[in-house]
Amino acid sequence: MRKLKLDELNRATVDEFKAQDKLPVAVVLDNVRSMHNIGSIFRTSDGFAVKQICLCGITAQPPHREIEKTALGATQSVNWTYYETPLQAVEQLRNDGYQIIAIEQAENSTMLHEFKPAEDGKYALIFGNEVNGVSDEVMQAIDACIEIPQFGTKHSFNIVVSAGIVLWDFFAKMAI
């Protein structure tokens, strides 16, 4: 087996990416503190053709050298907006027809593998702070909560791992 060279991957240009169909998902970052995590989520969102990213609260914004270390240019391809609070993002996304879903461990959450997105649905997926998770005020404003099943000794996945797992699942189930 031969590994493909970069020029054999036939990746879209930034302009082609911006024009292509997108996964009807908005990623909402609720006070994410690590710029490496932010950059990695940009890169993952680019990989799954996510519609947009909402950066909220203390979440840093591009352009920033520390974000670019892991984003590798994805801040140029993925549409993003900054909101002073995650509740402002939630309100805007709800007005735009998105179902608001926290990715969190909570009472009455739905396990990821059991969640069935609607074919014509639009989803805002909220990922919380690395230490505190999705903020309590946002948890009061959500429509649903999805939990990633875990079977080890740790209590949670890193936010970037969580985003990768959930975005892949939505991509596979919604297949744009």
mmCIF file of C-alpha atoms in Angstrom:
data_model
loop_
_atom_site.group_PDB
_atom_site.id
_atom_site.type_symbol
_atom_site.label_atom_id
_atom_site.label_comp_id
_atom_site.label_asym_id
_atom_site.label_seq_id
_atom_site.Cartn_x
_atom_site.Cartn_y
_atom_site.Cartn_z
ATOM 1 C CA MET A 1 0.000 0.000 0.000
ATOM 2 C CA ARG A 2 1.259 3.478 -0.898
ATOM 3 C CA LYS A 3 0.496 6.596 1.100
ATOM 4 C CA LEU A 4 -0.998 9.366 -1.063
ATOM 5 C CA LYS A 5 0.963 12.555 -1.643
ATOM 6 C CA LEU A 6 -0.658 15.883 -0.771
ATOM 7 C CA ASP A 7 -1.222 16.778 -4.425
ATOM 8 C CA GLU A 8 -3.083 13.482 -4.925
ATOM 9 C CA LEU A 9 -5.694 14.257 -2.238
ATOM 10 C CA ASN A 10 -7.651 16.641 -4.487
ATOM 11 C CA ARG A 11 -8.657 18.878 -1.593
ATOM 12 C CA ALA A 12 -10.925 21.854 -2.206
ATOM 13 C CA THR A 13 -9.488 25.340 -2.254
ATOM 14 C CA VAL A 14 -10.804 27.759 0.370
ATOM 15 C CA ASP A 15 -13.121 29.313 -2.227
ATOM 16 C CA GLU A 16 -14.387 25.892 -3.357
ATOM 17 C CA PHE A 17 -14.935 24.895 0.284
ATOM 18 C CA LYS A 18 -16.914 28.056 1.006
ATOM 19 C CA ALA A 19 -19.178 27.312 -2.002
ATOM 20 C CA GLN A 20 -19.805 23.618 -1.283
ATOM 21 C CA ASP A 21 -22.721 22.151 0.668
ATOM 22 C CA LYS A 22 -22.143 22.087 4.412
ATOM 23 C CA LEU A 23 -23.180 19.844 7.244
ATOM 24 C CA PRO A 24 -26.112 21.730 8.852
ATOM 25 C CA VAL A 25 -24.251 21.994 12.141
ATOM 26 C CA ALA A 26 -23.018 24.969 14.121
ATOM 27 C CA VAL A 27 -20.303 24.264 16.671
ATOM 28 C CA VAL A 28 -20.642 26.497 19.744
ATOM 29 C CA LEU A 29 -17.606 26.868 22.007
ATOM 30 C CA ASP A 30 -18.750 27.895 25.481
ATOM 31 C CA ASN A 31 -15.764 29.622 27.137
ATOM 32 C CA VAL A 32 -13.087 27.276 25.788
ATOM 33 C CA ARG A 33 -9.755 28.441 27.186
ATOM 34 C CA SER A 34 -7.104 26.550 25.194
ATOM 35 C CA MET A 35 -6.177 28.101 21.879
ATOM 36 C CA HIS A 36 -4.800 24.748 20.735
ATOM 37 C CA ASN A 37 -8.221 23.218 21.370
ATOM 38 C CA ILE A 38 -9.889 26.061 19.456
ATOM 39 C CA GLY A 39 -7.561 25.578 16.498
ATOM 40 C CA SER A 40 -8.078 21.812 16.502
ATOM 41 C CA ILE A 41 -11.846 22.280 16.481
ATOM 42 C CA PHE A 42 -11.516 24.628 13.498
ATOM 43 C CA ARG A 43 -9.506 21.959 11.685
ATOM 44 C CA THR A 44 -11.984 19.204 12.575
ATOM 45 C CA SER A 45 -14.907 21.434 11.531
ATOM 46 C CA ASP A 46 -13.209 22.016 8.181
ATOM 47 C CA GLY A 47 -12.715 18.266 7.759
ATOM 48 C CA PHE A 48 -16.426 17.576 8.237
ATOM 49 C CA ALA A 49 -17.598 20.696 6.318
ATOM 50 C CA VAL A 50 -19.382 22.212 9.331
ATOM 51 C CA LYS A 51 -21.558 25.236 8.522
ATOM 52 C CA GLN A 52 -20.152 27.542 11.205
ATOM 53 C CA ILE A 53 -18.398 27.943 14.530
ATOM 54 C CA CYS A 54 -19.599 30.274 17.293
ATOM 55 C CA LEU A 55 -16.844 31.440 19.633
ATOM 56 C CA CYS A 56 -18.248 32.607 22.965
ATOM 57 C CA GLY A 57 -17.041 34.356 26.099
ATOM 58 C CA ILE A 58 -13.342 33.826 26.844
ATOM 59 C CA THR A 59 -12.903 31.663 23.729
ATOM 60 C CA ALA A 60 -10.093 33.294 21.731
ATOM 61 C CA GLN A 61 -10.652 34.461 18.169
ATOM 62 C CA PRO A 62 -8.535 34.259 15.041
ATOM 63 C CA PRO A 63 -6.193 35.521 13.913
ATOM 64 C CA HIS A 64 -3.899 34.215 16.617
ATOM 65 C CA ARG A 65 -0.620 32.340 16.284
ATOM 66 C CA GLU A 66 -1.570 29.773 18.971
ATOM 67 C CA ILE A 67 -4.883 28.976 17.240
ATOM 68 C CA GLU A 68 -3.175 28.639 13.852
ATOM 69 C CA LYS A 69 -0.656 26.108 15.202
ATOM 70 C CA THR A 70 -3.395 23.486 15.189
ATOM 71 C CA ALA A 71 -5.949 25.021 12.790
ATOM 72 C CA LEU A 72 -3.428 24.957 9.924
ATOM 73 C CA GLY A 73 -5.458 27.495 7.929
ATOM 74 C CA ALA A 74 -8.946 26.234 8.773
ATOM 75 C CA THR A 75 -9.754 29.637 10.295
ATOM 76 C CA GLN A 76 -9.814 30.883 6.684
ATOM 77 C CA SER A 77 -12.222 28.226 5.414
ATOM 78 C CA VAL A 78 -14.748 27.752 8.240
ATOM 79 C CA ASN A 79 -17.195 30.593 8.880
ATOM 80 C CA TRP A 80 -17.082 31.828 12.460
ATOM 81 C CA THR A 81 -18.705 34.479 14.631
ATOM 82 C CA TYR A 82 -17.832 35.767 18.091
ATOM 83 C CA TYR A 83 -20.490 36.288 20.791
ATOM 84 C CA GLU A 84 -19.850 37.890 24.167
ATOM 85 C CA THR A 85 -21.899 35.168 25.849
ATOM 86 C CA PRO A 86 -22.899 31.671 24.784
ATOM 87 C CA LEU A 87 -26.545 32.580 25.477
ATOM 88 C CA GLN A 88 -26.354 35.227 22.732
ATOM 89 C CA ALA A 89 -25.169 32.537 20.316
ATOM 90 C CA VAL A 90 -27.921 30.162 21.460
ATOM 91 C CA GLU A 91 -30.582 32.849 20.947
ATOM 92 C CA GLN A 92 -29.319 33.678 17.441
ATOM 93 C CA LEU A 93 -29.037 30.031 16.420
ATOM 94 C CA ARG A 94 -32.519 29.230 17.769
ATOM 95 C CA ASN A 95 -33.891 32.166 15.745
ATOM 96 C CA ASP A 96 -32.127 30.692 12.699
ATOM 97 C CA GLY A 97 -33.930 27.368 13.171
ATOM 98 C CA TYR A 98 -31.236 25.325 14.897
ATOM 99 C CA GLN A 99 -32.000 22.727 17.556
ATOM 100 C CA ILE A 100 -29.767 23.544 20.530
ATOM 101 C CA ILE A 101 -27.878 20.510 21.866
ATOM 102 C CA ALA A 102 -25.312 20.408 24.659
ATOM 103 C CA ILE A 103 -22.607 17.764 24.524
ATOM 104 C CA GLU A 104 -22.449 16.984 28.220
ATOM 105 C CA GLN A 105 -22.960 14.392 30.923
ATOM 106 C CA ALA A 106 -26.359 15.251 32.374
ATOM 107 C CA GLU A 107 -29.580 13.819 33.705
ATOM 108 C CA ASN A 108 -31.812 12.483 30.928
ATOM 109 C CA SER A 109 -29.147 12.905 28.258
ATOM 110 C CA THR A 110 -29.368 10.831 25.081
ATOM 111 C CA MET A 111 -26.435 8.584 24.305
ATOM 112 C CA LEU A 112 -24.763 9.620 21.061
ATOM 113 C CA HIS A 113 -25.298 6.301 19.314
ATOM 114 C CA GLU A 114 -29.032 6.531 20.118
ATOM 115 C CA PHE A 115 -29.494 10.069 18.753
ATOM 116 C CA LYS A 116 -31.141 10.187 15.320
ATOM 117 C CA PRO A 117 -30.798 13.566 13.589
ATOM 118 C CA ALA A 118 -33.615 14.567 11.267
ATOM 119 C CA GLU A 119 -32.657 14.610 7.581
ATOM 120 C CA ASP A 120 -33.670 18.255 7.265
ATOM 121 C CA GLY A 121 -32.581 19.279 10.780
ATOM 122 C CA LYS A 122 -30.141 22.002 11.747
ATOM 123 C CA TYR A 123 -28.140 21.458 14.921
ATOM 124 C CA ALA A 124 -26.135 23.717 17.220
ATOM 125 C CA LEU A 125 -23.723 21.525 19.185
ATOM 126 C CA ILE A 126 -22.409 23.161 22.335
ATOM 127 C CA PHE A 127 -19.018 22.116 23.686
ATOM 128 C CA GLY A 128 -18.058 23.514 27.075
ATOM 129 C CA ASN A 129 -15.044 24.718 28.961
ATOM 130 C CA GLU A 130 -12.275 22.185 29.504
ATOM 131 C CA VAL A 131 -12.753 22.162 33.295
ATOM 132 C CA ASN A 132 -16.374 23.159 33.915
ATOM 133 C CA GLY A 133 -18.109 21.851 30.806
ATOM 134 C CA VAL A 134 -21.184 23.533 29.345
ATOM 135 C CA SER A 135 -22.201 26.424 31.596
ATOM 136 C CA ASP A 136 -25.246 26.048 33.857
ATOM 137 C CA GLU A 137 -27.062 28.976 32.208
ATOM 138 C CA VAL A 138 -26.654 27.371 28.778
ATOM 139 C CA MET A 139 -27.850 24.010 30.132
ATOM 140 C CA GLN A 140 -31.102 25.775 31.082
ATOM 141 C CA ALA A 141 -31.548 26.948 27.471
ATOM 142 C CA ILE A 142 -30.916 23.736 25.528
ATOM 143 C CA ASP A 143 -33.409 21.583 23.639
ATOM 144 C CA ALA A 144 -31.520 18.337 24.202
ATOM 145 C CA CYS A 145 -28.332 16.887 25.611
ATOM 146 C CA ILE A 146 -26.127 14.263 24.004
ATOM 147 C CA GLU A 147 -23.650 12.217 25.996
ATOM 148 C CA ILE A 148 -20.742 10.221 24.603
ATOM 149 C CA PRO A 149 -20.647 6.795 26.269
ATOM 150 C CA GLN A 150 -17.424 6.134 28.183
ATOM 151 C CA PHE A 151 -16.124 2.936 29.690
ATOM 152 C CA GLY A 152 -12.801 3.790 31.349
ATOM 153 C CA THR A 153 -11.730 5.360 34.615
ATOM 154 C CA LYS A 154 -11.677 9.002 33.442
ATOM 155 C CA HIS A 155 -14.729 11.213 33.745
ATOM 156 C CA SER A 156 -14.549 12.911 30.361
ATOM 157 C CA PHE A 157 -12.866 13.178 26.971
ATOM 158 C CA ASN A 158 -10.790 16.173 25.916
ATOM 159 C CA ILE A 159 -13.019 18.711 24.125
ATOM 160 C CA VAL A 160 -11.240 18.127 20.810
ATOM 161 C CA VAL A 161 -11.761 14.376 21.056
ATOM 162 C CA SER A 162 -15.424 14.950 21.958
ATOM 163 C CA ALA A 163 -15.878 17.285 18.985
ATOM 164 C CA GLY A 164 -14.270 14.763 16.631
ATOM 165 C CA ILE A 165 -16.441 11.907 17.860
ATOM 166 C CA VAL A 166 -19.693 13.897 17.718
ATOM 167 C CA LEU A 167 -19.004 15.600 14.398
ATOM 168 C CA TRP A 168 -18.073 12.290 12.766
ATOM 169 C CA ASP A 169 -21.276 10.752 14.115
ATOM 170 C CA PHE A 170 -23.427 13.603 12.764
ATOM 171 C CA PHE A 171 -21.590 13.526 9.425
ATOM 172 C CA ALA A 172 -22.070 9.766 9.107
ATOM 173 C CA LYS A 173 -25.755 9.961 10.031
ATOM 174 C CA MET A 174 -26.616 13.023 7.936
ATOM 175 C CA ALA A 175 -24.293 12.399 4.937
ATOM 176 C CA ILE A 176 -24.377 15.713 3.103
#
